[in-house]
Coordinates of C-alpha atoms in Angstrom, one line a residue:
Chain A
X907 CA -26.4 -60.1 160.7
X908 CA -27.5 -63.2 158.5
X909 CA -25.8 -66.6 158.7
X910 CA -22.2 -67.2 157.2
X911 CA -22.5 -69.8 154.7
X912 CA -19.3 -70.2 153.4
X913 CA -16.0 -69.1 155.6
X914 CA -12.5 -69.7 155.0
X915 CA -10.0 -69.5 157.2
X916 CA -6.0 -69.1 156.3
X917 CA -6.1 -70.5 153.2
X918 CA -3.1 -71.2 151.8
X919 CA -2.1 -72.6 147.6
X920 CA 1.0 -72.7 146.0
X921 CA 2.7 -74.9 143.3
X922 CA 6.5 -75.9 143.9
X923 CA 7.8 -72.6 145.0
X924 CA 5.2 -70.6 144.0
X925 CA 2.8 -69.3 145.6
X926 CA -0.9 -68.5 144.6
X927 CA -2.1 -67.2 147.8
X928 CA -1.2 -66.9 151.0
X929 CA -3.5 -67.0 154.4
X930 CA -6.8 -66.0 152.3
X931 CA -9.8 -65.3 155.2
X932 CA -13.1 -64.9 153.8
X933 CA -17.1 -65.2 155.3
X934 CA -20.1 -65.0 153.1
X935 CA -23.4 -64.8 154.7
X936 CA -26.5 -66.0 153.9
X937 CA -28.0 -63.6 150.6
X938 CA -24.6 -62.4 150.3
X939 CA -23.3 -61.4 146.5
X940 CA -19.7 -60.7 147.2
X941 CA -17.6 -59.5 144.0
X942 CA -13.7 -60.2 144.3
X943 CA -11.8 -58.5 141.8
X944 CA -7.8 -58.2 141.0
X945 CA -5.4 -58.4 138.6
X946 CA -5.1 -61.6 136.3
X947 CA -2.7 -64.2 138.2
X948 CA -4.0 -63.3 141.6
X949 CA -5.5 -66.2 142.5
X950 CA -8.8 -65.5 142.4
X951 CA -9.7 -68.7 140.4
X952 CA -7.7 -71.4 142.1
X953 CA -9.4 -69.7 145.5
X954 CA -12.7 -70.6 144.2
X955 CA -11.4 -74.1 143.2
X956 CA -10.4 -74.5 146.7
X957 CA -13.8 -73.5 147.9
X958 CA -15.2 -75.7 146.3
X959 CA -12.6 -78.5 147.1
X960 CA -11.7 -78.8 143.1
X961 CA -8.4 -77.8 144.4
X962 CA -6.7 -79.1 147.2
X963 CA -5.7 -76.2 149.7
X964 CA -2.2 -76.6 151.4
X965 CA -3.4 -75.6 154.2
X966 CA -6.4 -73.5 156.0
X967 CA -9.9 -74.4 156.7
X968 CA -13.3 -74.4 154.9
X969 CA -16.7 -75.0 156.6
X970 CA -20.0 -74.9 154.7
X971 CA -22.9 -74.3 156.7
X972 CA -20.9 -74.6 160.4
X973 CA -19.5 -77.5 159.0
X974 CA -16.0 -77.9 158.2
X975 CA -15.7 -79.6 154.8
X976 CA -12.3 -79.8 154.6
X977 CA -12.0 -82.4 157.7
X978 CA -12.3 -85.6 155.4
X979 CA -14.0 -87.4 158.3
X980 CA -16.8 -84.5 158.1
X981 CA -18.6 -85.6 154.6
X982 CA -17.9 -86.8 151.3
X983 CA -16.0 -84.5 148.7
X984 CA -18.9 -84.6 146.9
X985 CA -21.7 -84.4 148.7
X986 CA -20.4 -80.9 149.9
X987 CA -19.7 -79.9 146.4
X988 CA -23.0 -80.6 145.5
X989 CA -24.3 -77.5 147.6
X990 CA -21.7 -75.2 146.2
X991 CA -23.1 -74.2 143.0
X992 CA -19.9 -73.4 140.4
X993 CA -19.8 -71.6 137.3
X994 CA -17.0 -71.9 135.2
X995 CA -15.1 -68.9 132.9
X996 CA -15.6 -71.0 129.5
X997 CA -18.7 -72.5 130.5
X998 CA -18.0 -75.8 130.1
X999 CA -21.3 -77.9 129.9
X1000 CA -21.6 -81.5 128.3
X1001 CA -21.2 -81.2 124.9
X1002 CA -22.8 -84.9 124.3
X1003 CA -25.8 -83.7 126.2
X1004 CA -28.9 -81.2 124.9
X1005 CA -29.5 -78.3 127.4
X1006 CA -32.0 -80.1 129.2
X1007 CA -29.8 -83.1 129.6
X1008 CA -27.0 -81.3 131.2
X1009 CA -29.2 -79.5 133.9
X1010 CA -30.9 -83.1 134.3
X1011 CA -28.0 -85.3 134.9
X1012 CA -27.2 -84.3 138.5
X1013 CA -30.4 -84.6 139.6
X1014 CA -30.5 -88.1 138.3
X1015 CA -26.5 -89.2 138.2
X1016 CA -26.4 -87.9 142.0
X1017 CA -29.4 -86.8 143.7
X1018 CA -31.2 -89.8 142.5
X1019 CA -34.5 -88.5 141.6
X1020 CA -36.5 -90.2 139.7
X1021 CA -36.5 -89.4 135.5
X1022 CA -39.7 -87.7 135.2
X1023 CA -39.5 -85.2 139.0
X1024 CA -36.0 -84.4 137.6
X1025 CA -37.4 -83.3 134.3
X1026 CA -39.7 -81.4 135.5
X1027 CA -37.2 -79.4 137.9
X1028 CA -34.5 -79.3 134.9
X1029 CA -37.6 -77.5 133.0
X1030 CA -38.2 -75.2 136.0
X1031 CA -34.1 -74.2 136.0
X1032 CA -34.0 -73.3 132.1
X1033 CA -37.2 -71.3 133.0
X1034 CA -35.4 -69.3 135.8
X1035 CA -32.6 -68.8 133.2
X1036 CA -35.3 -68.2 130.3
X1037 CA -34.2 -70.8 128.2
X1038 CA -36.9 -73.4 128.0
X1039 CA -37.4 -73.0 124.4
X1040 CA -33.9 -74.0 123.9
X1041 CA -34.2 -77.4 126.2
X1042 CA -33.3 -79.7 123.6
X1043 CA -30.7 -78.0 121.9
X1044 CA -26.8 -79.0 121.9
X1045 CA -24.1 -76.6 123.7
X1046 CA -22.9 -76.1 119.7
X1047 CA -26.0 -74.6 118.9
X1048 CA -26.2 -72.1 121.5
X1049 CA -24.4 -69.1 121.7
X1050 CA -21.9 -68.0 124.2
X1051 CA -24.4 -66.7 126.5
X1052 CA -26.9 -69.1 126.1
X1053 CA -24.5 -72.1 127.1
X1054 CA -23.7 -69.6 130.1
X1055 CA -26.8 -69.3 131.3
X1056 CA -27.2 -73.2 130.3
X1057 CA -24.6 -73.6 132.6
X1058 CA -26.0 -71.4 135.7
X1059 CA -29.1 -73.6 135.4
X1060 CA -27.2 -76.7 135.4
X1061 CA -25.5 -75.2 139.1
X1062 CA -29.1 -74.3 140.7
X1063 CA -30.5 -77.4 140.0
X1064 CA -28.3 -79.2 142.6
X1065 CA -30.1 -76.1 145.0
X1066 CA -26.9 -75.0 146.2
X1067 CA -26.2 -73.3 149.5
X1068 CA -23.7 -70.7 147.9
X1069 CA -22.9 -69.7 144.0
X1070 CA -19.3 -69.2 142.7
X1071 CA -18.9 -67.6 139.3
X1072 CA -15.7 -67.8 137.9
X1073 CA -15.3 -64.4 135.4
X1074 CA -18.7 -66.0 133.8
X1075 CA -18.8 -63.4 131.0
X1076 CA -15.1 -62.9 130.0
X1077 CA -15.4 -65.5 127.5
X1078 CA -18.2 -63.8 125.7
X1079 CA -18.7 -61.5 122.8
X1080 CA -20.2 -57.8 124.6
X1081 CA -22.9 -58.1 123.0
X1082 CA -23.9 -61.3 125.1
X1083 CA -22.7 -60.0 128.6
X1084 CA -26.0 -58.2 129.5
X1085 CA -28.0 -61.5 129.5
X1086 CA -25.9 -63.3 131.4
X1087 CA -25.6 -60.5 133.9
X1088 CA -29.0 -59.6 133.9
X1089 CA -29.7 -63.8 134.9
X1090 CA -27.3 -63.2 138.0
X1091 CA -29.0 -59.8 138.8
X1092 CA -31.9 -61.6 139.4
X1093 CA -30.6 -64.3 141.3
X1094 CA -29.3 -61.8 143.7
X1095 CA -32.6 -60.0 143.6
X1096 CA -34.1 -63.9 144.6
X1097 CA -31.5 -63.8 147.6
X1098 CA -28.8 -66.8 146.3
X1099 CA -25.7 -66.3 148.5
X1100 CA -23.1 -65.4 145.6
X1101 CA -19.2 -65.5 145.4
X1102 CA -18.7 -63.4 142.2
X1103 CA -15.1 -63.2 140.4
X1104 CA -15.8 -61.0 137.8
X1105 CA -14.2 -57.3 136.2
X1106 CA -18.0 -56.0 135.1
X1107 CA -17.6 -52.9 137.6
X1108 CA -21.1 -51.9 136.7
X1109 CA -22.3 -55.9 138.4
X1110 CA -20.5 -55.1 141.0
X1111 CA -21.4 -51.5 141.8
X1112 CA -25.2 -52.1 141.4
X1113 CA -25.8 -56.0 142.9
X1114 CA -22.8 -56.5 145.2
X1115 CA -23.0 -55.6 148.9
X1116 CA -19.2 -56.6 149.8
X1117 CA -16.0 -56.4 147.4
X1118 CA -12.8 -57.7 147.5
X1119 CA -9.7 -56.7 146.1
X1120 CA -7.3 -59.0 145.5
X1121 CA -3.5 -58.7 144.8
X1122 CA -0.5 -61.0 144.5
X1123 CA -2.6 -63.9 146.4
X1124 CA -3.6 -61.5 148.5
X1125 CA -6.7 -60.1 150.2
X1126 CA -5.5 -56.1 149.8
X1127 CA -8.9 -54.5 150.6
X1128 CA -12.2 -55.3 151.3
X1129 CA -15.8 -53.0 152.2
X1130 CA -18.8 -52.2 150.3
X1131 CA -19.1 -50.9 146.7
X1132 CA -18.7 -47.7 147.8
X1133 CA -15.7 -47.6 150.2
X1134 CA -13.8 -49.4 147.4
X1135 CA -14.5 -47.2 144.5
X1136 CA -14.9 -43.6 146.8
X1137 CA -13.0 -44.1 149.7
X1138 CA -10.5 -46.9 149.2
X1139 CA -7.3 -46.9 151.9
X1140 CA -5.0 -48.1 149.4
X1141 CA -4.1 -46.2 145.8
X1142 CA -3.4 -48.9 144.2
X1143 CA -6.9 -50.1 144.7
X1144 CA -8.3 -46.5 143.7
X1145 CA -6.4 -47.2 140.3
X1146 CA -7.4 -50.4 139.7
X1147 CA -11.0 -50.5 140.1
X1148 CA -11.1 -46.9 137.8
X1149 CA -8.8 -48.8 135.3
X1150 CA -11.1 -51.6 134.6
X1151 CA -14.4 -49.6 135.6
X1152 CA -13.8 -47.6 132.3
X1153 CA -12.7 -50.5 130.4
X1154 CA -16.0 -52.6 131.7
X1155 CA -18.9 -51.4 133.4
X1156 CA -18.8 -47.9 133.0
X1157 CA -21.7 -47.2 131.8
X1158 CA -24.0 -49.9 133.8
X1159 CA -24.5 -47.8 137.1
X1160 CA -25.8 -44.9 135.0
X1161 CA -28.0 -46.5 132.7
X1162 CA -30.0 -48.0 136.3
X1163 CA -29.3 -45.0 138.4
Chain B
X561 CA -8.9 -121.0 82.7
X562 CA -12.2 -122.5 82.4
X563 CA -11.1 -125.3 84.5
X564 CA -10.0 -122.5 86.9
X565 CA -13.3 -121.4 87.5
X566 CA -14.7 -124.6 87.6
X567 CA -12.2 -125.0 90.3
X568 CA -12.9 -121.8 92.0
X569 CA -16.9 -122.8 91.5
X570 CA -16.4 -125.9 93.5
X571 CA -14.5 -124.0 95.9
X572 CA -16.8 -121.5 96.8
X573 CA -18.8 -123.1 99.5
X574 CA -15.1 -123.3 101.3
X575 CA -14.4 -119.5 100.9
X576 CA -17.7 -118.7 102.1
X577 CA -17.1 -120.9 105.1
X578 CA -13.5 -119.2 105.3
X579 CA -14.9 -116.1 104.9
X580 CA -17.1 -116.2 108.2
X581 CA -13.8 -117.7 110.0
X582 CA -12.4 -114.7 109.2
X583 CA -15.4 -112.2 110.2
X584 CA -15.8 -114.3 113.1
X585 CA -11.9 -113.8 114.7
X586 CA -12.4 -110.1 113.5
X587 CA -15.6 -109.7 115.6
X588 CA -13.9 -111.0 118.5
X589 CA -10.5 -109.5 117.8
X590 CA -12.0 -106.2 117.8
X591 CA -15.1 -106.5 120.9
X592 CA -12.6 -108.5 123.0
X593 CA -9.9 -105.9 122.3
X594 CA -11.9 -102.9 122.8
X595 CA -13.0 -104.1 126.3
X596 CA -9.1 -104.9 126.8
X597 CA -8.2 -101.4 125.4
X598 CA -10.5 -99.3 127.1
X599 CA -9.3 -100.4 130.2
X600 CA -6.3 -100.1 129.4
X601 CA -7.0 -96.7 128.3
X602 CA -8.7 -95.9 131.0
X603 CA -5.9 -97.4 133.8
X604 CA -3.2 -95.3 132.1
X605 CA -5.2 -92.1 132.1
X606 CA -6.7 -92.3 135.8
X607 CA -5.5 -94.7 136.9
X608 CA -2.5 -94.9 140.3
X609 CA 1.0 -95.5 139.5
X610 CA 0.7 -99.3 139.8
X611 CA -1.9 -99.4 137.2
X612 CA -0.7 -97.3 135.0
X613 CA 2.6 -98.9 134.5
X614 CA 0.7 -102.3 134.1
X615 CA -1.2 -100.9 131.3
X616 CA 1.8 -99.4 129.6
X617 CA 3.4 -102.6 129.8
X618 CA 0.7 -104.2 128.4
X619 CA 0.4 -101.5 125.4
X620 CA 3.9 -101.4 124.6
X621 CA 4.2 -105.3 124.6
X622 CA 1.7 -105.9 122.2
X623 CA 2.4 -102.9 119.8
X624 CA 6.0 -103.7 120.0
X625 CA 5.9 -107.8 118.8
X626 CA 4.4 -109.0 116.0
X627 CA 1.3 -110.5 115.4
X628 CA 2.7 -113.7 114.7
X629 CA 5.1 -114.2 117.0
X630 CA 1.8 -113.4 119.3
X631 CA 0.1 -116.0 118.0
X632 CA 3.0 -119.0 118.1
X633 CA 3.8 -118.0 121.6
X634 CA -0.1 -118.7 122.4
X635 CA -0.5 -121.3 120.6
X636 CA 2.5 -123.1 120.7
X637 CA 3.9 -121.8 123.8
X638 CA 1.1 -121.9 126.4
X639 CA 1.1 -125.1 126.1
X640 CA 4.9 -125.5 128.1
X641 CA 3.0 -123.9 131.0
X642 CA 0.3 -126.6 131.2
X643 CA -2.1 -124.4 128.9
X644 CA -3.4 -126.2 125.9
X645 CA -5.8 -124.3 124.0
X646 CA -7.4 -125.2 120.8
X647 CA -6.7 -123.5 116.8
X648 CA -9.1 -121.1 117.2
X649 CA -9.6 -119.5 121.1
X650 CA -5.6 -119.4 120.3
X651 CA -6.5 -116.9 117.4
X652 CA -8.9 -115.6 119.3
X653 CA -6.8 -114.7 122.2
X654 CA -3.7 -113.3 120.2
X655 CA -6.2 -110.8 118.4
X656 CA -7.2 -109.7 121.1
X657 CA -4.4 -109.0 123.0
X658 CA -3.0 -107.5 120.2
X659 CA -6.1 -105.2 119.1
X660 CA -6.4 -104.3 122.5
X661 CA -2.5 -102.8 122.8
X662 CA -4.1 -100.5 119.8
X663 CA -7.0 -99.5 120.3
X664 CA -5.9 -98.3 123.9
X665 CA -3.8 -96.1 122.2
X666 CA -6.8 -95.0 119.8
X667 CA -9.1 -94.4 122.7
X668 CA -6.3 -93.0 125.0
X669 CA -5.7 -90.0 122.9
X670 CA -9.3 -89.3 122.6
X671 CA -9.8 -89.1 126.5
X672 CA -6.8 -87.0 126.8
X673 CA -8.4 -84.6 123.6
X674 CA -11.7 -84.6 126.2
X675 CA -10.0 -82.4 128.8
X676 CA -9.7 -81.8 132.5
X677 CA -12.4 -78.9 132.0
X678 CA -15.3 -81.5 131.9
X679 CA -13.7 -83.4 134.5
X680 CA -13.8 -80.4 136.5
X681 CA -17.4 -79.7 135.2
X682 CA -18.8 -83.2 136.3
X683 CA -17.3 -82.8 140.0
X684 CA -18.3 -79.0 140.4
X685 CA -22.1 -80.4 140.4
X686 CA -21.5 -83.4 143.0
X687 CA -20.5 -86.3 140.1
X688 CA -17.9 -88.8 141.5
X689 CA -14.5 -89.5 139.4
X690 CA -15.5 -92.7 138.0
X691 CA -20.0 -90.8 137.3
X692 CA -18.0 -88.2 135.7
X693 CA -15.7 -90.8 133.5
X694 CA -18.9 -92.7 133.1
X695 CA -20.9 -90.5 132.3
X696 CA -19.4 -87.2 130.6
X697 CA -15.8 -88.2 129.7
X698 CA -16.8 -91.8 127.9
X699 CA -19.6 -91.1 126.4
X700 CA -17.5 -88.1 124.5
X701 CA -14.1 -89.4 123.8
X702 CA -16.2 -92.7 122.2
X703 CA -17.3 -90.5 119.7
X704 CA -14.1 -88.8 119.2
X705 CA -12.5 -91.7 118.8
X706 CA -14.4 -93.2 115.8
X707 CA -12.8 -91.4 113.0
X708 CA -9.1 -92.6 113.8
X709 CA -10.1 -96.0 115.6
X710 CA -11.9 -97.5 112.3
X711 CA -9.0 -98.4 111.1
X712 CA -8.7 -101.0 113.6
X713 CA -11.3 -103.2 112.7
X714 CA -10.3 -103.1 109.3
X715 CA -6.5 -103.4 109.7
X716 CA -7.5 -106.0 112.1
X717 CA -9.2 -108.3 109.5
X718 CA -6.3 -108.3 106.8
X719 CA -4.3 -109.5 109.6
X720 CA -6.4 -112.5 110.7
X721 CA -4.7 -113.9 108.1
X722 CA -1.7 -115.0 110.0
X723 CA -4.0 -117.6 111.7
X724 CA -3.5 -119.7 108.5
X725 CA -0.3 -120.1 110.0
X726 CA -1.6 -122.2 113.1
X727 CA -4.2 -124.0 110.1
X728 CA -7.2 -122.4 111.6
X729 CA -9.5 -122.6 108.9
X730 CA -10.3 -119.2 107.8
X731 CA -10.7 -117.0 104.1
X732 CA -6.4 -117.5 103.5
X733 CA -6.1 -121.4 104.8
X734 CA -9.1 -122.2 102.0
X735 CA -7.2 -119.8 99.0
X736 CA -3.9 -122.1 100.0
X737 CA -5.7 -125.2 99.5
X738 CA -7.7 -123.9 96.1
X739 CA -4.1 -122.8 94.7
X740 CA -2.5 -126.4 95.8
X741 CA -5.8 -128.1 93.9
X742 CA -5.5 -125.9 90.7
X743 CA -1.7 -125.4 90.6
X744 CA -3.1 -122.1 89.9
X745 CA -2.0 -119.8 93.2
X746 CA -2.1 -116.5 91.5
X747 CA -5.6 -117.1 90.5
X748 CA -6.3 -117.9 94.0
X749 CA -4.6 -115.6 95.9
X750 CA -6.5 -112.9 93.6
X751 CA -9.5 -114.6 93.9
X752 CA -9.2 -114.3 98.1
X753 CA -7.7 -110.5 97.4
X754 CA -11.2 -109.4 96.0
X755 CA -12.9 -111.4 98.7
X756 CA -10.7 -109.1 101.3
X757 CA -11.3 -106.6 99.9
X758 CA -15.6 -106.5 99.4
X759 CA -15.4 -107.3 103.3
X760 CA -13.2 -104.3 103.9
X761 CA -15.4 -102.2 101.6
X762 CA -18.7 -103.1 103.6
X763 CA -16.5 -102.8 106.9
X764 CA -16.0 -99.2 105.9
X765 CA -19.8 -98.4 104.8
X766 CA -20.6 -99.4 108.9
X767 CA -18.2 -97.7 110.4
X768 CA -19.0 -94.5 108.4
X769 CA -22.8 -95.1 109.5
X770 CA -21.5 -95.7 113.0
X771 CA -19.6 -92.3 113.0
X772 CA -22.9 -90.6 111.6
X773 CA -24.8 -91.9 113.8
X774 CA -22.6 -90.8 117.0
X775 CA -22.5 -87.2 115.8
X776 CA -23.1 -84.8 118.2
X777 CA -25.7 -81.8 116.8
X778 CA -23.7 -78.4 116.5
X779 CA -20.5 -80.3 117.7
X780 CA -17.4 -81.5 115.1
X781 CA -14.5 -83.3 115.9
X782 CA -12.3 -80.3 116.6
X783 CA -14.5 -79.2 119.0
X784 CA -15.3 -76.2 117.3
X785 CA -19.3 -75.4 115.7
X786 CA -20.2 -77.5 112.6

């Protein structure tokens, strides 16, 4: 078994009286891609907030790398979240800054390095994310999936320990899913640990190794691909996963099986 | 009328001299008060409770008192606290103070329009609060802000014109004496109107350059795709 990179323990949100989740326990390992789905409103966003320390937990514990980053006398807030690569739902790059720009500015802003090394390592990113001949363009000339893609280089330059995606392709037209899916593949293929909220059952079914199902701020199940969609112990996650399967991904485990 | 223009001939050495009074408390007016309104801006967007409230203070005070009444207590009040201060850093500080309560309001609205999604953005790749607001937030909400805040500068230097009230020497103070010397004050006052109102004109041609220039490729004001 590989190293845990990221673990949670009892994590706990809720605003006034209500709660998000609710004693949320989770490991991922080193070349991990876990895929957590669930219903909308379950949580699954503000957990990966919390992972990340974006979002204050109420209570629980997180330690990155056998380190626990929620002890405030451990490390700075954001040094850790630094090393925990995030992609957001609605992308959300720099909008003053050209492609190149946004993956460069946390190399220089926090890492430090000099202009020209992070340049070079900002062009290496847009590579991985085959994008290089778009280096100089604004966010509001590139499309949907570009920007997303944009935005995973942006995260691997910092040379994260762990990924979080939040539902990257839900804000984009079908048509520009399958690049932004086929970047991730990849990444998985390369062996980045990988915390993936996302409803593309055909993602999950090919790439991931461990889901989760998630209900009413809940862990409800959790087991490989296969145990979820073939032998689930709960119905309602049977239903679920078939529901959105046929809505989403259907057709991705076919077309590489 | 010929003796008017003779008048306003001999005269125009003085207008021009006005004329850079007034440019001059405008420039100030409007760099001091930016500096004074983007931090106030700034303290009642991020800042603690404590600063927030002395930044509201500060906003309300000023936008809620006018001008003049600035001005007197400034340059006639200070004074009764041991704080004499000549004609024109009076002016000075009264614009600025005054500018400042506004365009904190301008510049507030266009970090609010910025959103918490790129403050979320800057942190989620190891930025601090203030790299993020430094670097990501400003640098966007400036630009934003142009459209609506050009109307400061150029609101800002009509009202100068209330410094003729403390006999700083500026564009209005030299129309008062030409209309004393010619018994002629609607001549005068129309002559200083037009002057007004080419400064305002060129005024406007820079700060639609400015806006130009700050124009992000592919990006509009609404945030949506040009």
């Amino acid at each position: 078994m590989s190293q845990p990179v990221l673990v949670a323990q009892n994590l706990t949100k809720t605003y006034g009286n209500n709660v998000i989740f609710r004693n949320i326990s989770l490991s991922v390992n080193e070349r991990d891609t876990i895929v957590i789905v669930g219903p909308s409103g379950t949580g699954k966003s503000t957990l990966l907030r919390c992972l990340n320390l974006l979002t204050k937990a109420d209570s629980g514990k997180i330690w990155l790398d056998g380190v626990e980053i929620t002890d405030p006398t451990c490390c700075s807030e954001d040094e850790c979240r630094q090393r925990i690569g995030m992609v957001f739902q609605n992308f959300l790059l720099f909008n003053h800054l050209t492609a190149l720009d946004n993956v460069m500015i946390g190399l220089t802003k926090v890492k430090k390095m000099p202009k020209e090394q992070a340049r070079r390592k900002a062009v290496e990113e847009l590579e991985r994310v085959g994008l290089v001949d778009r280096a100089g363009h604004y966010p509001g000339q590139l499309s949907g999936g570009q920007q997303q893609r944009v935005a995973i280089a942006r995260a691997l330059a910092m040379e994260p320990r762990v990924m979080l995606f939040d539902e990257p392709t839900s804000a984009l037209d079908p048509e520009l899913i399958g690049e932004v899916l086929a970047v991730m593949k990849q990444l998985a293929r390369e062996g980045m640990t990988m915390l993936v909220v996302t409803h593309e059952m055909g993602f999950a079914r090919e790439v991931a190794n461990r889901m989760i199902f998630m209900e009413k701020g809940q862990i409800l199940e959790e087991g490989t691909p296969d145990d979820l969609f073939e032998r689930p112990k709960y119905e309602r996650t049977r239903q679920f996963l078939w529901k959105i399967a046929e809505l989403h991904g259907r057709k991705a485990p076919e077309e590489n099986g | 009328m010929a003796e008017w223009f003779y008048f306003f001939y001999t005269a125009l050495p003085a207008f021009l001299n006005g004329a850079l009074v007034t440019l001059e408390l405008t420039a100030v007016g409007v760099l001091a008060g930016f500096v004074l309104g983007l931090a106030s801006a700034l303290g009642r967007v991020y800042g603690g409770r404590w600063l927030r409230w002395l930044a509201i203070g500060y906003i309300e005070l000023f936008r809620g008192t006018p001008l003049l009444v600035q001005l007197f207590l400034v340059y006639y009040g200070l004074p009764g606290l041991g704080l004499t201060l000549d004609r024109m850093p009076s002016a000075f500080i009264a614009l600025a103070l005054n500018s400042g309560a506004y365009q904190a309001e301008y510049l507030r609205g266009s970090i609010l329009a910025i959103g918490e999604g790129q403050m979320m953005a800057g942190r989620a790749i190891g930025l601090s609060r203030w790299q993020t607001i430094r670097y990501i937030i400003l640098p966007q909400a400036l630009r934003l802000a142009i459209p609506a805040w050009s109307n400061e500068p150029v609101s800002l230097l009509k009202s100068t014109a209330v410094a003729f009230l403390i006999a700083v020497p500026d564009l209005m103070t030299r129309a008062k004496a030409l209309a004393v010397q010619t018994y002629d004050p609607i001549g005068a006052y129309i002559a200083v109107a037009v002057i007004y109102l080419a400064m305002v004109y060129v005024l406007d041609a820079f700060l639609k350059l400015l806006e130009e220039r700050a124009r992000i490729p592919g990006y509009s004001v609404e945030g949506k795709k040009a």
